[in-house]
PDB file of C-alpha atoms in Angstrom:
ATOM      1  CA  UNK A  96      91.368 -93.887 -66.872  1.00 95.00           C
ATOM      2  CA  UNK A  97      90.947 -90.846 -69.066  1.00 98.00           C
ATOM      3  CA  UNK A  98      92.692 -91.395 -72.378  1.00 97.00           C
ATOM      4  CA  UNK A  99      92.831 -89.401 -75.592  1.00 96.00           C
ATOM      5  CA  UNK A 100      94.658 -89.531 -78.860  1.00 93.00           C
ATOM      6  CA  UNK A 101      97.646 -87.262 -79.266  1.00 92.00           C
ATOM      7  CA  UNK A 102      95.664 -84.472 -80.959  1.00 94.00           C
ATOM      8  CA  UNK A 103      95.974 -81.872 -78.198  1.00 97.00           C
ATOM      9  CA  UNK A 104      98.329 -78.948 -77.754  1.00 97.00           C
ATOM     10  CA  UNK A 105      97.395 -77.636 -74.316  1.00 98.00           C
ATOM     11  CA  UNK A 106      95.612 -78.573 -71.081  1.00 98.00           C
ATOM     12  CA  UNK A 107      92.245 -77.231 -72.237  1.00 98.00           C
ATOM     13  CA  UNK A 108      92.283 -79.393 -75.361  1.00 98.00           C
ATOM     14  CA  UNK A 109      93.401 -82.457 -73.392  1.00 98.00           C
ATOM     15  CA  UNK A 110      90.602 -81.982 -70.848  1.00 98.00           C
ATOM     16  CA  UNK A 111      87.901 -81.234 -73.430  1.00 97.00           C
ATOM     17  CA  UNK A 112      85.977 -84.465 -72.701  1.00 97.00           C
ATOM     18  CA  UNK A 113      87.296 -85.103 -69.190  1.00 98.00           C
ATOM     19  CA  UNK A 114      84.468 -86.736 -67.202  1.00 98.00           C
ATOM     20  CA  UNK A 115      85.581 -85.453 -63.798  1.00 97.00           C
ATOM     21  CA  UNK A 116      87.971 -86.277 -60.984  1.00 97.00           C
ATOM     22  CA  UNK A 117      85.512 -88.718 -59.429  1.00 97.00           C
ATOM     23  CA  UNK A 118      85.401 -90.815 -62.616  1.00 97.00           C
ATOM     24  CA  UNK A 119      89.086 -91.503 -63.250  1.00 96.00           C
ATOM     25  CA  UNK A 120      92.329 -92.023 -61.398  1.00 96.00           C
ATOM     26  CA  UNK A 121      94.798 -91.834 -64.288  1.00 98.00           C
ATOM     27  CA  UNK A 122      95.403 -89.623 -67.328  1.00 99.00           C
ATOM     28  CA  UNK A 123      96.970 -90.798 -70.573  1.00 98.00           C
ATOM     29  CA  UNK A 124      97.157 -90.533 -74.331  1.00 98.00           C
ATOM     30  CA  UNK A 125      98.121 -92.655 -77.331  1.00 97.00           C
ATOM     31  CA  UNK A 126     100.769 -91.772 -79.891  1.00 96.00           C
ATOM     32  CA  UNK A 127     102.878 -93.656 -82.422  1.00 96.00           C
ATOM     33  CA  UNK A 128     106.221 -93.160 -84.148  1.00 95.00           C
ATOM     34  CA  UNK A 129     106.200 -92.966 -87.942  1.00 91.00           C
ATOM     35  CA  UNK A 130     108.963 -92.128 -90.374  1.00 87.00           C
ATOM     36  CA  UNK A 131     112.687 -92.421 -89.704  1.00 84.00           C
ATOM     37  CA  UNK A 132     113.391 -91.697 -86.035  1.00 75.00           C
ATOM     38  CA  UNK A 133     117.135 -91.861 -86.658  1.00 74.00           C
ATOM     39  CA  UNK A 134     116.765 -88.713 -88.797  1.00 80.00           C
ATOM     40  CA  UNK A 135     113.614 -87.092 -87.399  1.00 84.00           C
ATOM     41  CA  UNK A 136     112.953 -86.249 -83.769  1.00 92.00           C
ATOM     42  CA  UNK A 137     109.328 -85.080 -84.073  1.00 94.00           C
ATOM     43  CA  UNK A 138     108.007 -88.070 -82.116  1.00 95.00           C
ATOM     44  CA  UNK A 139     110.266 -87.475 -79.111  1.00 96.00           C
ATOM     45  CA  UNK A 140     109.672 -83.708 -79.141  1.00 96.00           C
ATOM     46  CA  UNK A 141     105.882 -83.897 -79.506  1.00 96.00           C
ATOM     47  CA  UNK A 142     105.448 -86.782 -77.073  1.00 98.00           C
ATOM     48  CA  UNK A 143     107.545 -85.046 -74.427  1.00 98.00           C
ATOM     49  CA  UNK A 144     105.561 -81.811 -74.861  1.00 98.00           C
ATOM     50  CA  UNK A 145     102.292 -83.706 -74.378  1.00 98.00           C
ATOM     51  CA  UNK A 146     103.623 -85.619 -71.357  1.00 98.00           C
ATOM     52  CA  UNK A 147     104.739 -82.294 -69.869  1.00 98.00           C
ATOM     53  CA  UNK A 148     101.167 -80.981 -70.264  1.00 98.00           C
ATOM     54  CA  UNK A 149      99.621 -84.082 -68.696  1.00 98.00           C
ATOM     55  CA  UNK A 150     102.204 -84.115 -65.901  1.00 98.00           C
ATOM     56  CA  UNK A 151     101.055 -80.689 -64.731  1.00 98.00           C
ATOM     57  CA  UNK A 152      97.394 -81.682 -64.893  1.00 99.00           C
ATOM     58  CA  UNK A 153      98.079 -84.949 -63.050  1.00 98.00           C
ATOM     59  CA  UNK A 154      99.968 -83.086 -60.351  1.00 98.00           C
ATOM     60  CA  UNK A 155      97.124 -80.584 -59.896  1.00 98.00           C
ATOM     61  CA  UNK A 156      94.511 -83.352 -59.783  1.00 98.00           C
ATOM     62  CA  UNK A 157      96.607 -85.857 -57.811  1.00 98.00           C
ATOM     63  CA  UNK A 158      96.336 -88.467 -60.593  1.00 98.00           C
ATOM     64  CA  UNK A 159      98.685 -90.995 -62.158  1.00 97.00           C
ATOM     65  CA  UNK A 160      99.642 -90.361 -65.770  1.00 98.00           C
ATOM     66  CA  UNK A 161     100.927 -92.624 -68.496  1.00 98.00           C
ATOM     67  CA  UNK A 162     101.772 -93.165 -72.114  1.00 98.00           C
ATOM     68  CA  UNK A 163      98.951 -95.638 -72.517  1.00 95.00           C
ATOM     69  CA  UNK A 164      99.552 -96.829 -76.043  1.00 95.00           C
ATOM     70  CA  UNK A 165     102.608 -96.197 -78.178  1.00 97.00           C
ATOM     71  CA  UNK A 166     105.254 -97.786 -80.324  1.00 96.00           C
ATOM     72  CA  UNK A 167     107.034 -97.927 -83.634  1.00 96.00           C
ATOM     73  CA  UNK A 168     105.813-100.696 -85.912  1.00 94.00           C
ATOM     74  CA  UNK A 169     108.599-103.199 -86.623  1.00 94.00           C
ATOM     75  CA  UNK A 170     111.011-100.928 -84.666  1.00 96.00           C
ATOM     76  CA  UNK A 171     113.426-100.386 -87.568  1.00 95.00           C
ATOM     77  CA  UNK A 172     115.630 -97.959 -85.616  1.00 95.00           C
ATOM     78  CA  UNK A 173     118.115-100.052 -83.556  1.00 96.00           C
ATOM     79  CA  UNK A 174     118.293 -97.479 -80.725  1.00 96.00           C
ATOM     80  CA  UNK A 175     114.623 -96.486 -80.582  1.00 97.00           C
ATOM     81  CA  UNK A 176     114.175 -97.525 -76.943  1.00 98.00           C
ATOM     82  CA  UNK A 177     117.101 -95.626 -75.386  1.00 98.00           C
ATOM     83  CA  UNK A 178     117.307 -92.713 -77.812  1.00 95.00           C
ATOM     84  CA  UNK A 179     113.781 -91.939 -79.006  1.00 96.00           C
ATOM     85  CA  UNK A 180     111.497 -93.328 -76.280  1.00 97.00           C
ATOM     86  CA  UNK A 181     113.695 -92.227 -73.364  1.00 98.00           C
ATOM     87  CA  UNK A 182     113.941 -88.738 -74.907  1.00 97.00           C
ATOM     88  CA  UNK A 183     110.159 -88.689 -75.380  1.00 97.00           C
ATOM     89  CA  UNK A 184     109.563 -89.482 -71.707  1.00 98.00           C
ATOM     90  CA  UNK A 185     112.116 -86.928 -70.589  1.00 96.00           C
ATOM     91  CA  UNK A 186     112.135 -86.386 -66.831  1.00 96.00           C
ATOM     92  CA  UNK A 187     108.434 -87.205 -66.510  1.00 97.00           C
ATOM     93  CA  UNK A 188     107.729 -89.819 -63.872  1.00 94.00           C
ATOM     94  CA  UNK A 189     105.030 -91.664 -65.746  1.00 96.00           C
ATOM     95  CA  UNK A 190     103.241 -94.638 -64.235  1.00 95.00           C
ATOM     96  CA  UNK A 191     103.672 -96.810 -67.323  1.00 95.00           C
ATOM     97  CA  UNK A 192     104.394 -97.085 -71.025  1.00 96.00           C
ATOM     98  CA  UNK A 193     102.503 -99.681 -73.005  1.00 95.00           C
ATOM     99  CA  UNK A 194     103.578-100.602 -76.522  1.00 96.00           C
ATOM    100  CA  UNK A 195     100.986-101.957 -78.908  1.00 92.00           C
ATOM    101  CA  UNK A 196     100.586-105.635 -79.705  1.00 87.00           C
ATOM    102  CA  UNK A 197     102.748-108.182 -81.428  1.00 88.00           C
ATOM    103  CA  UNK A 198     100.345-109.731 -83.921  1.00 88.00           C
ATOM    104  CA  UNK A 199     102.862-111.689 -85.935  1.00 83.00           C
ATOM    105  CA  UNK A 200     102.352-112.425 -89.622  1.00 84.00           C
ATOM    106  CA  UNK A 201      99.459-110.480 -91.140  1.00 86.00           C
ATOM    107  CA  UNK A 202      97.650-112.724 -93.616  1.00 90.00           C
ATOM    108  CA  UNK A 203      96.477-109.889 -95.852  1.00 91.00           C
ATOM    109  CA  UNK A 204      99.847-108.119 -96.205  1.00 88.00           C
ATOM    110  CA  UNK A 205     102.187-111.067 -95.573  1.00 88.00           C
ATOM    111  CA  UNK A 206     104.196-108.769 -93.279  1.00 87.00           C
ATOM    112  CA  UNK A 207     105.124-109.124 -89.626  1.00 83.00           C
ATOM    113  CA  UNK A 208     103.170-106.719 -87.402  1.00 87.00           C
ATOM    114  CA  UNK A 209     104.775-106.032 -84.010  1.00 93.00           C
ATOM    115  CA  UNK A 210     105.736-103.265 -81.581  1.00 95.00           C
ATOM    116  CA  UNK A 211     107.992-105.067 -79.098  1.00 95.00           C
ATOM    117  CA  UNK A 212     111.251-106.720 -80.159  1.00 96.00           C
ATOM    118  CA  UNK A 213     111.746-110.450 -80.352  1.00 94.00           C
ATOM    119  CA  UNK A 214     114.980-112.454 -80.196  1.00 96.00           C
ATOM    120  CA  UNK A 215     117.187-111.343 -83.070  1.00 97.00           C
ATOM    121  CA  UNK A 216     115.126-108.254 -83.965  1.00 96.00           C
ATOM    122  CA  UNK A 217     117.234-105.160 -84.782  1.00 98.00           C
ATOM    123  CA  UNK A 218     116.243-103.289 -81.578  1.00 98.00           C
ATOM    124  CA  UNK A 219     116.513-106.274 -79.203  1.00 98.00           C
ATOM    125  CA  UNK A 220     119.862-105.209 -77.679  1.00 99.00           C
ATOM    126  CA  UNK A 221     118.634-101.649 -77.183  1.00 99.00           C
ATOM    127  CA  UNK A 222     115.442-102.879 -75.521  1.00 98.00           C
ATOM    128  CA  UNK A 223     117.618-104.824 -73.085  1.00 98.00           C
ATOM    129  CA  UNK A 224     119.521-101.595 -72.337  1.00 98.00           C
ATOM    130  CA  UNK A 225     116.172 -99.841 -71.797  1.00 98.00           C
ATOM    131  CA  UNK A 226     115.120-102.678 -69.490  1.00 97.00           C
ATOM    132  CA  UNK A 227     118.301-102.267 -67.428  1.00 96.00           C
ATOM    133  CA  UNK A 228     117.959 -98.504 -66.966  1.00 96.00           C
ATOM    134  CA  UNK A 229     117.624 -97.518 -63.328  1.00 92.00           C
ATOM    135  CA  UNK A 230     114.562 -95.431 -64.141  1.00 92.00           C
ATOM    136  CA  UNK A 231     112.572 -98.278 -65.737  1.00 94.00           C
ATOM    137  CA  UNK A 232     110.489-100.597 -63.610  1.00 90.00           C
ATOM    138  CA  UNK A 233     109.304-103.917 -64.990  1.00 90.00           C
ATOM    139  CA  UNK A 234     107.200-106.754 -63.595  1.00 85.00           C
ATOM    140  CA  UNK A 235     110.246-108.379 -61.986  1.00 84.00           C
ATOM    141  CA  UNK A 236     110.832-105.160 -60.037  1.00 86.00           C
ATOM    142  CA  UNK A 237     107.216-104.984 -58.894  1.00 82.00           C
ATOM    143  CA  UNK A 238     107.356-108.607 -57.787  1.00 81.00           C
ATOM    144  CA  UNK A 239     110.293-107.814 -55.484  1.00 84.00           C
ATOM    145  CA  UNK A 240     108.241-105.052 -53.859  1.00 81.00           C
ATOM    146  CA  UNK A 241     105.326-107.380 -53.006  1.00 80.00           C
ATOM    147  CA  UNK A 242     102.906-104.751 -54.298  1.00 73.00           C
ATOM    148  CA  UNK A 243     100.066-107.190 -54.887  1.00 70.00           C
ATOM    149  CA  UNK A 244      99.579-108.858 -51.531  1.00 67.00           C
TER     150      UNK A 244
END
């Protein structure tokens, strides 16, 4: 796995520390949503642009590519999954998207710290819609395919 932060704007910058084709089989980067995604679309636009860059590199190098670490802390936008994240992925056929952890209550701030919805959370219904999209593939889908025999 070759992974960077989201601080690249072209293939050369993304590959700046690339160790070589013989050292990795997947390309990825990390990026997070901040601000109000209901009013601002910077996350979707920038993430899609970066995935487009990596998609071309992955195709040339015959590698998988992914959004290795992402999310929107506390997911305050009820339609983040189907509006923002789906727009960010665009038509890219990424291998996976991984949202950051659900820590729970943070002792120092007394705030909940999470990146995936829980029962009753404001984006729960939208996550279920995301889950049901034909283009998403979850563990239950992989299990049906007997991929790990």
